[in-house]
Tab-separated table of C-alpha atoms and ligand atoms in Angstrom:
chain	number	residue	atom	x	y	z
A	1	MET	CA	35.285	126.985	29.522
A	2	ASN	CA	37.329	125.759	32.444
A	3	ASN	CA	39.908	128.498	33.074
A	4	LEU	CA	39.092	131.537	35.158
A	5	ILE	CA	41.694	134.244	34.469
A	6	LEU	CA	42.119	136.842	37.213
A	7	TYR	CA	44.227	140.014	36.849
A	8	CYS	CA	45.991	141.357	39.938
A	9	ARG	CA	48.908	143.603	40.879
A	10	SER	CA	52.284	142.082	40.084
A	11	GLY	CA	53.664	140.423	43.232
A	12	TYR	CA	50.166	139.625	44.572
A	13	GLU	CA	49.573	136.408	42.630
A	14	LYS	CA	49.782	134.242	45.771
A	15	ASP	CA	47.156	136.341	47.515
A	16	CYS	CA	44.848	136.352	44.506
A	17	ALA	CA	45.383	132.570	44.218
A	18	ALA	CA	44.631	131.890	47.894
A	19	GLU	CA	41.487	133.973	47.608
A	20	ILE	CA	40.067	132.339	44.478
A	21	GLN	CA	40.888	128.875	45.808
A	22	GLN	CA	38.854	129.540	48.938
A	23	ARG	CA	35.995	131.394	47.260
A	24	ALA	CA	35.607	128.774	44.499
A	25	GLN	CA	35.452	126.060	47.157
A	26	GLU	CA	32.681	127.962	48.960
A	27	VAL	CA	30.534	127.761	45.800
A	28	ASP	CA	31.524	124.134	45.113
A	29	VAL	CA	33.605	124.676	41.993
A	30	ALA	CA	36.595	122.401	42.418
A	31	GLY	CA	39.861	123.088	40.660
A	32	PHE	CA	43.454	124.197	41.125
A	33	VAL	CA	45.487	127.342	40.685
A	34	LYS	CA	48.251	127.941	38.148
A	35	THR	CA	50.354	131.025	38.685
A	36	ASN	CA	53.872	132.422	38.512
A	37	ARG	CA	55.370	135.122	40.683
A	38	ASP	CA	55.169	138.633	39.186
A	39	ASP	CA	53.015	137.553	36.200
A	40	ALA	CA	50.160	139.785	37.432
A	41	TYR	CA	47.537	137.136	36.662
A	42	VAL	CA	46.288	133.866	38.094
A	43	VAL	CA	44.551	130.976	36.344
A	44	TYR	CA	42.028	128.920	38.297
A	45	GLN	CA	41.492	125.723	36.308
A	46	THR	CA	38.282	123.941	37.177
A	47	PHE	CA	37.730	120.181	36.915
A	48	GLU	CA	34.272	120.664	35.383
A	49	GLU	CA	34.248	121.729	31.740
A	50	ASN	CA	32.009	124.772	32.430
A	51	GLY	CA	33.439	125.560	35.892
A	52	ALA	CA	34.772	129.004	34.982
A	53	GLU	CA	31.357	130.007	33.663
A	54	VAL	CA	29.723	128.888	36.912
A	55	LEU	CA	32.216	131.053	38.818
A	56	LEU	CA	31.378	134.079	36.655
A	57	GLU	CA	27.763	133.645	37.700
A	58	LYS	CA	28.313	132.861	41.355
A	59	LEU	CA	31.216	135.069	42.461
A	60	PRO	CA	30.745	138.838	42.284
A	61	LEU	CA	34.009	140.482	41.195
A	62	THR	CA	33.275	143.224	43.735
A	63	SER	CA	33.537	140.617	46.505
A	64	LEU	CA	37.089	139.623	45.519
A	65	ILE	CA	39.827	141.655	47.182
A	66	PHE	CA	42.848	140.993	44.999
A	67	ALA	CA	41.325	140.492	41.523
A	68	ARG	CA	40.954	143.554	39.302
A	69	GLN	CA	39.178	141.667	36.558
A	70	MET	CA	38.140	138.105	35.801
A	71	PHE	CA	36.964	136.224	32.728
A	72	ALA	CA	36.311	132.659	31.637
A	73	ALA	CA	38.678	131.288	28.973
A	74	GLY	CA	39.603	128.105	27.179
A	75	GLU	CA	43.082	126.603	26.966
A	76	LEU	CA	46.064	128.907	26.469
A	77	LEU	CA	46.411	129.536	22.730
A	78	SER	CA	50.107	129.244	21.974
A	79	GLY	CA	52.146	129.512	18.830
A	80	LEU	CA	49.585	131.810	17.236
A	81	PRO	CA	50.913	132.245	13.681
A	82	GLU	CA	52.304	135.714	12.934
A	83	GLY	CA	50.581	135.814	9.545
A	84	ASP	CA	47.073	135.109	10.878
A	85	ARG	CA	46.323	135.347	14.543
A	86	VAL	CA	42.689	136.188	13.930
A	87	THR	CA	41.468	132.786	12.648
A	88	PRO	CA	42.564	130.680	15.664
A	89	ILE	CA	41.279	133.276	18.150
A	90	VAL	CA	37.895	133.463	16.394
A	91	ALA	CA	37.742	129.641	16.400
A	92	ALA	CA	38.530	129.521	20.140
A	93	LEU	CA	35.632	131.891	20.828
A	94	SER	CA	33.068	130.033	18.716
A	95	ASP	CA	30.864	129.266	21.756
A	96	VAL	CA	30.412	132.961	22.587
A	97	GLN	CA	27.443	134.620	20.951
A	98	ARG	CA	26.600	138.234	20.273
A	99	ALA	CA	29.162	139.791	22.617
A	100	GLY	CA	28.938	143.547	23.041
A	101	GLU	CA	32.597	144.613	23.236
A	102	ILE	CA	36.141	143.378	22.714
A	103	ARG	CA	39.240	144.147	24.803
A	104	VAL	CA	42.671	142.928	23.675
A	105	GLU	CA	44.693	143.202	26.873
A	106	THR	CA	47.889	142.167	28.640
A	107	PRO	CA	48.594	141.544	32.310
A	108	ASP	CA	49.858	144.629	34.154
A	109	THR	CA	53.629	144.008	33.973
A	110	ASN	CA	56.249	146.077	32.163
A	111	LYS	CA	57.217	143.093	30.047
A	112	ALA	CA	53.678	142.228	28.982
A	113	LYS	CA	52.860	145.875	28.370
A	114	GLU	CA	55.508	145.894	25.592
A	115	LEU	CA	52.819	144.009	23.672
A	116	SER	CA	50.189	146.699	24.059
A	117	GLY	CA	50.946	148.406	20.721
A	118	PHE	CA	50.551	145.064	19.001
A	119	CYS	CA	47.302	144.435	20.929
A	120	ARG	CA	45.879	147.751	19.748
A	121	LYS	CA	46.710	146.906	16.129
A	122	LEU	CA	45.234	143.423	16.405
A	123	THR	CA	41.961	144.756	17.806
A	124	VAL	CA	40.780	146.081	14.417
A	125	PRO	CA	41.051	142.878	12.314
A	126	LEU	CA	39.975	140.747	15.268
A	127	ARG	CA	36.855	142.832	15.738
A	128	GLN	CA	36.041	142.368	12.056
A	129	GLY	CA	36.654	138.619	12.206
A	130	LEU	CA	34.492	138.205	15.306
A	131	ARG	CA	31.664	140.257	13.786
A	132	LYS	CA	31.740	138.218	10.609
A	133	ALA	CA	31.432	135.043	12.687
A	134	GLY	CA	28.466	136.443	14.676
A	135	ILE	CA	30.486	136.319	17.915
A	136	LEU	CA	30.517	140.101	18.303
A	137	LEU	CA	27.586	142.423	17.591
A	138	ALA	CA	28.005	145.032	14.873
A	139	LYS	CA	27.439	147.792	17.444
A	140	GLU	CA	28.892	147.974	20.972
A	141	ASN	CA	26.327	146.881	23.550
A	142	PRO	CA	26.968	147.348	27.304
A	143	LYS	CA	24.396	144.673	28.213
A	144	ARG	CA	26.179	141.827	26.397
A	145	PRO	CA	29.297	139.826	27.395
A	146	ILE	CA	32.740	141.350	26.916
A	147	ILE	CA	35.336	139.432	24.955
A	148	HIS	CA	38.805	139.445	26.502
A	149	VAL	CA	41.896	138.335	24.625
A	150	CYS	CA	44.852	138.519	26.984
A	151	PHE	CA	48.346	138.255	25.491
A	152	VAL	CA	50.627	136.867	28.197
A	153	ALA	CA	53.632	136.599	25.820
A	154	PRO	CA	54.241	137.042	22.076
A	155	GLY	CA	52.027	134.531	20.256
A	156	LYS	CA	50.393	133.314	23.496
A	157	ALA	CA	46.950	134.392	24.629
A	158	TYR	CA	43.925	133.424	26.647
A	159	ALA	CA	40.639	134.150	24.892
A	160	GLY	CA	37.294	134.258	26.664
A	161	TYR	CA	34.602	136.516	28.066
A	162	SER	CA	33.270	138.243	31.151
A	163	LEU	CA	29.625	139.000	31.959
A	164	SER	CA	28.428	142.586	31.551
A	165	TYR	CA	26.949	142.608	35.077
A	166	ASN	CA	30.015	141.077	36.757
A	167	THR	CA	33.048	142.757	35.246
A	168	SER	CA	35.278	145.769	35.698
A	169	PRO	CA	34.213	148.537	33.332
A	170	HIS	CA	37.898	149.373	32.813
A	171	PHE	CA	40.351	148.076	30.224
A	172	MET	CA	42.690	145.624	32.063
A	173	GLY	CA	40.616	146.312	35.173
A	174	ILE	CA	42.527	149.575	35.689
A	175	PRO	CA	40.696	152.906	36.081
A	176	ARG	CA	42.495	155.723	34.243
A	177	LEU	CA	42.347	158.640	36.671
A	178	LYS	CA	43.924	161.970	35.980
A	179	PHE	CA	46.069	163.386	38.764
A	180	PRO	CA	44.629	166.815	39.584
A	181	SER	CA	47.546	169.263	39.312
A	182	ASP	CA	46.362	171.258	42.341
A	183	ALA	CA	46.105	168.219	44.667
A	184	PRO	CA	48.648	168.154	47.507
A	185	SER	CA	49.689	164.500	47.150
A	186	ARG	CA	49.450	161.590	44.746
A	187	SER	CA	47.533	159.562	47.321
A	188	THR	CA	44.536	161.717	46.402
A	189	LEU	CA	44.012	159.183	43.577
A	190	LYS	CA	43.467	156.388	46.120
A	191	LEU	CA	40.355	158.019	47.561
A	192	ASP	CA	39.138	159.068	44.113
A	193	GLU	CA	39.498	155.471	42.918
A	194	ALA	CA	37.862	154.133	46.105
A	195	PHE	CA	34.741	156.277	45.542
A	196	GLY	CA	34.543	154.972	41.968
A	197	GLN	CA	35.096	151.382	43.084
A	198	PHE	CA	32.603	151.258	45.934
A	199	LEU	CA	29.844	153.616	44.735
A	200	THR	CA	28.063	153.738	41.384
A	201	SER	CA	27.872	157.182	39.742
A	202	GLN	CA	24.309	157.566	40.971
A	203	GLU	CA	25.327	156.586	44.524
A	204	GLN	CA	28.157	159.124	44.342
A	205	GLU	CA	25.630	161.818	43.458
A	206	GLU	CA	23.416	160.813	46.393
A	207	ARG	CA	26.054	160.151	49.039
A	208	LEU	CA	29.005	162.429	48.260
A	209	CYS	CA	27.165	165.676	48.621
A	210	SER	CA	27.968	169.279	49.084
A	211	GLY	CA	27.491	170.403	52.696
A	212	MET	CA	28.126	166.993	54.285
A	213	ASN	CA	30.441	166.809	57.306
A	214	SER	CA	33.458	164.514	57.226
A	215	VAL	CA	36.545	163.558	59.221
A	216	ASP	CA	39.942	162.682	57.703
A	217	LEU	CA	42.246	160.853	60.158
A	218	GLY	CA	45.920	161.056	59.144
A	219	ALA	CA	45.076	163.822	56.697
A	220	CYS	CA	48.396	165.529	55.889
A	221	PRO	CA	49.311	166.969	53.462
A	222	GLY	CA	45.685	166.717	52.350
A	223	GLY	CA	45.264	164.469	49.295
A	224	TRP	CA	42.165	162.768	50.704
A	225	THR	CA	40.820	165.990	52.212
A	226	TYR	CA	41.194	167.486	48.704
A	227	GLN	CA	38.719	164.898	47.335
A	228	LEU	CA	36.185	165.696	50.057
A	229	VAL	CA	36.593	169.457	49.619
A	230	LYS	CA	36.249	169.070	45.839
A	231	ARG	CA	32.857	167.486	46.467
A	232	GLY	CA	31.768	170.441	48.599
A	233	MET	CA	32.137	168.827	52.038
A	234	PHE	CA	33.354	170.264	55.335
A	235	VAL	CA	36.350	168.362	56.691
A	236	ALA	CA	37.857	167.944	60.150
A	237	ALA	CA	41.443	167.085	59.170
A	238	VAL	CA	43.331	165.315	61.961
A	239	ASP	CA	47.121	165.068	61.840
A	240	ASN	CA	50.130	166.498	63.622
A	241	GLY	CA	51.735	167.395	60.308
A	242	PRO	CA	51.120	170.473	58.118
A	243	MET	CA	48.068	170.741	55.848
A	244	GLU	CA	48.436	172.388	52.478
A	245	GLN	CA	47.561	176.060	52.735
A	246	LYS	CA	45.407	176.158	49.582
A	247	LEU	CA	43.045	173.623	51.167
A	248	MET	CA	42.856	175.610	54.393
A	249	ASP	CA	42.040	178.732	52.338
A	250	THR	CA	38.847	177.123	51.027
A	251	GLY	CA	37.300	177.655	54.475
A	252	GLN	CA	35.939	174.078	54.333
A	253	VAL	CA	38.731	172.517	56.408
A	254	LYS	CA	39.442	172.656	60.118
A	255	HIS	CA	42.836	171.276	61.063
A	256	TYR	CA	43.163	169.436	64.392
A	257	ARG	CA	46.724	168.720	65.480
A	258	ALA	CA	45.790	165.606	67.414
A	259	ASP	CA	46.301	161.874	67.700
A	260	GLY	CA	43.790	160.177	65.384
A	261	PHE	CA	43.402	157.346	67.875
A	262	LYS	CA	42.229	159.724	70.618
A	263	PHE	CA	40.329	162.278	68.550
A	264	GLU	CA	36.570	162.554	69.009
A	265	PRO	CA	34.411	164.192	66.347
A	266	PRO	CA	33.513	167.795	67.220
A	267	ARG	CA	29.993	167.374	65.843
A	268	LYS	CA	27.752	164.346	65.793
A	269	ASN	CA	26.489	164.583	62.237
A	270	ILE	CA	29.561	163.214	60.457
A	271	TYR	CA	28.633	161.369	57.266
A	272	TRP	CA	32.058	160.311	55.930
A	273	LEU	CA	35.011	159.100	57.965
A	274	VAL	CA	38.204	158.482	55.987
A	275	CYS	CA	41.462	157.227	57.415
A	276	ASP	CA	44.890	156.793	55.829
A	277	MET	CA	47.059	156.528	58.973
A	278	VAL	CA	50.065	154.271	58.577
A	279	GLU	CA	49.468	151.910	61.484
A	280	LYS	CA	48.985	148.245	62.302
A	281	PRO	CA	45.895	147.120	60.336
A	282	SER	CA	44.215	145.553	63.362
A	283	ARG	CA	44.574	148.846	65.255
A	284	VAL	CA	42.986	150.843	62.425
A	285	ALA	CA	40.167	148.278	62.159
A	286	GLU	CA	39.489	148.556	65.908
A	287	LEU	CA	39.291	152.326	65.609
A	288	MET	CA	36.775	152.098	62.761
A	289	GLU	CA	34.726	149.605	64.819
A	290	TYR	CA	34.804	151.888	67.855
A	291	TRP	CA	33.565	154.898	65.858
A	292	ALA	CA	30.850	152.716	64.272
A	293	ILE	CA	29.646	151.453	67.666
A	294	GLN	CA	29.534	155.055	68.937
A	295	GLY	CA	27.410	155.911	65.882
A	296	TRP	CA	29.842	158.651	64.868
A	297	TYR	CA	29.586	158.216	61.087
A	298	ARG	CA	27.529	156.609	58.320
A	299	GLU	CA	30.223	155.585	55.854
A	300	ALA	CA	33.946	155.046	56.170
A	301	ILE	CA	36.781	154.457	53.741
A	302	PHE	CA	40.051	153.361	55.278
A	303	ASN	CA	43.273	151.675	54.343
A	304	LEU	CA	44.705	148.563	55.932
A	305	LYS	CA	48.461	148.265	55.459
A	306	LEU	CA	49.289	144.716	54.456
A	307	PRO	CA	51.684	142.403	56.253
A	308	MET	CA	54.492	140.777	54.225
A	309	LYS	CA	53.115	137.242	54.360
A	310	SER	CA	49.667	135.575	54.262
A	311	ARG	CA	48.138	138.845	53.193
A	312	TYR	CA	44.820	137.337	52.118
A	313	LYS	CA	44.479	135.356	55.341
A	314	GLU	CA	45.248	138.354	57.522
A	315	VAL	CA	42.877	140.734	55.715
A	316	SER	CA	40.012	138.254	55.677
A	317	GLN	CA	40.519	137.606	59.379
A	318	ILE	CA	40.419	141.319	60.185
A	319	LEU	CA	37.244	141.768	58.117
A	320	SER	CA	35.439	138.824	59.663
A	321	THR	CA	36.403	139.990	63.179
A	322	MET	CA	35.057	143.415	62.242
A	323	SER	CA	31.692	141.893	61.250
A	324	GLU	CA	31.515	139.903	64.491
A	325	ILE	CA	32.382	142.870	66.697
A	326	LEU	CA	29.837	145.125	64.999
A	327	LYS	CA	27.092	142.518	65.388
A	328	GLU	CA	27.994	141.838	69.032
A	329	ASN	CA	27.641	145.564	69.664
A	330	GLN	CA	24.192	145.881	68.129
A	331	VAL	CA	25.419	147.374	64.843
A	332	LYS	CA	23.399	144.903	62.824
A	333	ASP	CA	22.872	146.523	59.472
A	334	PHE	CA	26.093	147.215	57.563
A	335	LYS	CA	27.935	146.421	54.366
A	336	ILE	CA	31.707	145.851	54.072
A	337	GLN	CA	33.624	145.879	50.798
A	338	CYS	CA	37.375	145.617	50.382
A	339	LYS	CA	39.609	146.002	47.322
A	340	HIS	CA	43.286	146.083	46.472
A	341	LEU	CA	42.982	149.199	44.337
A	342	TYR	CA	45.220	150.037	41.397
A	343	HIS	CA	46.576	153.047	43.328
A	344	ASP	CA	47.142	150.982	46.478
A	345	ARG	CA	50.542	149.479	46.989
A	346	ASP	CA	51.052	147.358	50.076
A	347	GLU	CA	47.622	148.090	51.433
A	348	VAL	CA	43.966	147.410	50.715
A	349	THR	CA	41.052	149.834	50.912
A	350	VAL	CA	37.891	149.087	52.863
A	351	HIS	CA	34.430	150.633	52.597
A	352	LEU	CA	32.141	150.252	55.604
A	353	TRP	CA	28.571	151.480	55.204
A	354	LEU	CA	26.395	151.576	58.301
A	355	ASN	CA	22.614	151.244	58.015
A	356	PRO	CA	22.605	151.004	54.223
A	357	ASN	CA	18.829	150.486	54.314
A	358	GLN	CA	18.098	153.832	55.966
A	359	GLY	CA	17.913	156.989	53.906
A	360	ILE	CA	20.720	159.549	54.164
B	401	SAM	C1	49.969	158.176	54.174
B	401	SAM	S1	49.947	159.683	55.021
B	401	SAM	C2	48.376	160.327	54.628
B	401	SAM	C3	48.327	160.952	53.289
B	401	SAM	C4	47.004	161.656	53.042
B	401	SAM	N1	45.883	160.727	52.995
B	401	SAM	C5	47.044	162.410	51.745
B	401	SAM	O1	46.365	161.990	50.801
B	401	SAM	O2	47.751	163.433	51.657
B	401	SAM	C6	49.743	159.175	56.664
B	401	SAM	C7	49.524	160.326	57.640
B	401	SAM	O3	49.061	159.751	58.862
B	401	SAM	C8	49.542	160.561	59.912
B	401	SAM	N2	49.453	159.792	61.163
B	401	SAM	C9	50.067	158.639	61.498
B	401	SAM	N3	49.709	158.261	62.738
B	401	SAM	C10	48.817	159.205	63.175
B	401	SAM	C11	48.095	159.378	64.383
B	401	SAM	N4	48.188	158.519	65.381
B	401	SAM	N5	47.274	160.448	64.476
B	401	SAM	C12	47.145	161.335	63.474
B	401	SAM	N6	47.827	161.231	62.319
B	401	SAM	C13	48.657	160.178	62.181
B	401	SAM	C14	50.946	160.920	59.499
B	401	SAM	O4	51.358	162.119	60.145
B	401	SAM	C15	50.786	161.110	57.986
B	401	SAM	O5	50.616	162.464	57.651
């Protein structure tokens, strides 16, 4: 298969395209990008017949900032007959064997989502057709490839697969999180999603523990603090604004009316630092670097507000400068991940883990 389909937020196609172009080049898979503004997906067409499959093996989805999901596909199937869409889709997937799951999806746009009812209905006969052809196993299997059929318009779809160990576990690459009715702000979902994105469930159990100390810079009204409190942590919440009273009543939060850029942690055993201050991204990155060099935390999650143009270039520059500065300052062992989360708008979320090879 020679098309790599990548889902992204509508309006971010250029950034997703710039990223895949560069990353595919780094692993020597030549090709070109096809994309349209606001389509919420990008196609990277490789010159080699199996180029998309090579990319699935060589590029971890977790290392891509703007892609929510990716899968290898053949040519766009167009003019799928209304009476029988199953036969041509099954034929297009004849090279796939014993897949473990099927997802009939659309890109994340209002227009494409009008097709989601149709996609749900198609899933049943398509599943049967694929099973009969031996393309899909009779029982779901999380260790086998996932078949994706993505309807980009009525009668037009890309059909292909992703690898079980390099895929988003979520339909359309979008985690369905429930907004907790007692949370003080919707941005609480950003931190909840970030924990799910950057840590496996087992890692969450080990590293988001009751009794840990944390700092939340730019905390008000408390959506991120809420997530830390919910996990049993103590939080130093730094912001000049008001914190929600219910959070203060838990006794787990101390509110510091201070400038997050000047604040110093009151205790030296902070595990989590989180930061959602609306500021220039380079300034936030410098602050995270400074705290890391001081050894003031073990793990941080912070947002970088995106500029209007060259968003991929700017973010990758900030992240590579961050790596250089940490290394120059003897912080040698660290891991950086960055994702444009579903609940992020014009910002990306970064996870910086210091000394990942030491125990907690
Ligand atoms: C996007 S809001 C944070 C929302 C919060 N994470 C939540 O979930 O409720 C940004 C916050 O950063 C705070 N802020 C901006 N600059 C700051 C600074 N220099 N020091 C402390 N807080 C700052 C603002 O007062 C504002 O409350």
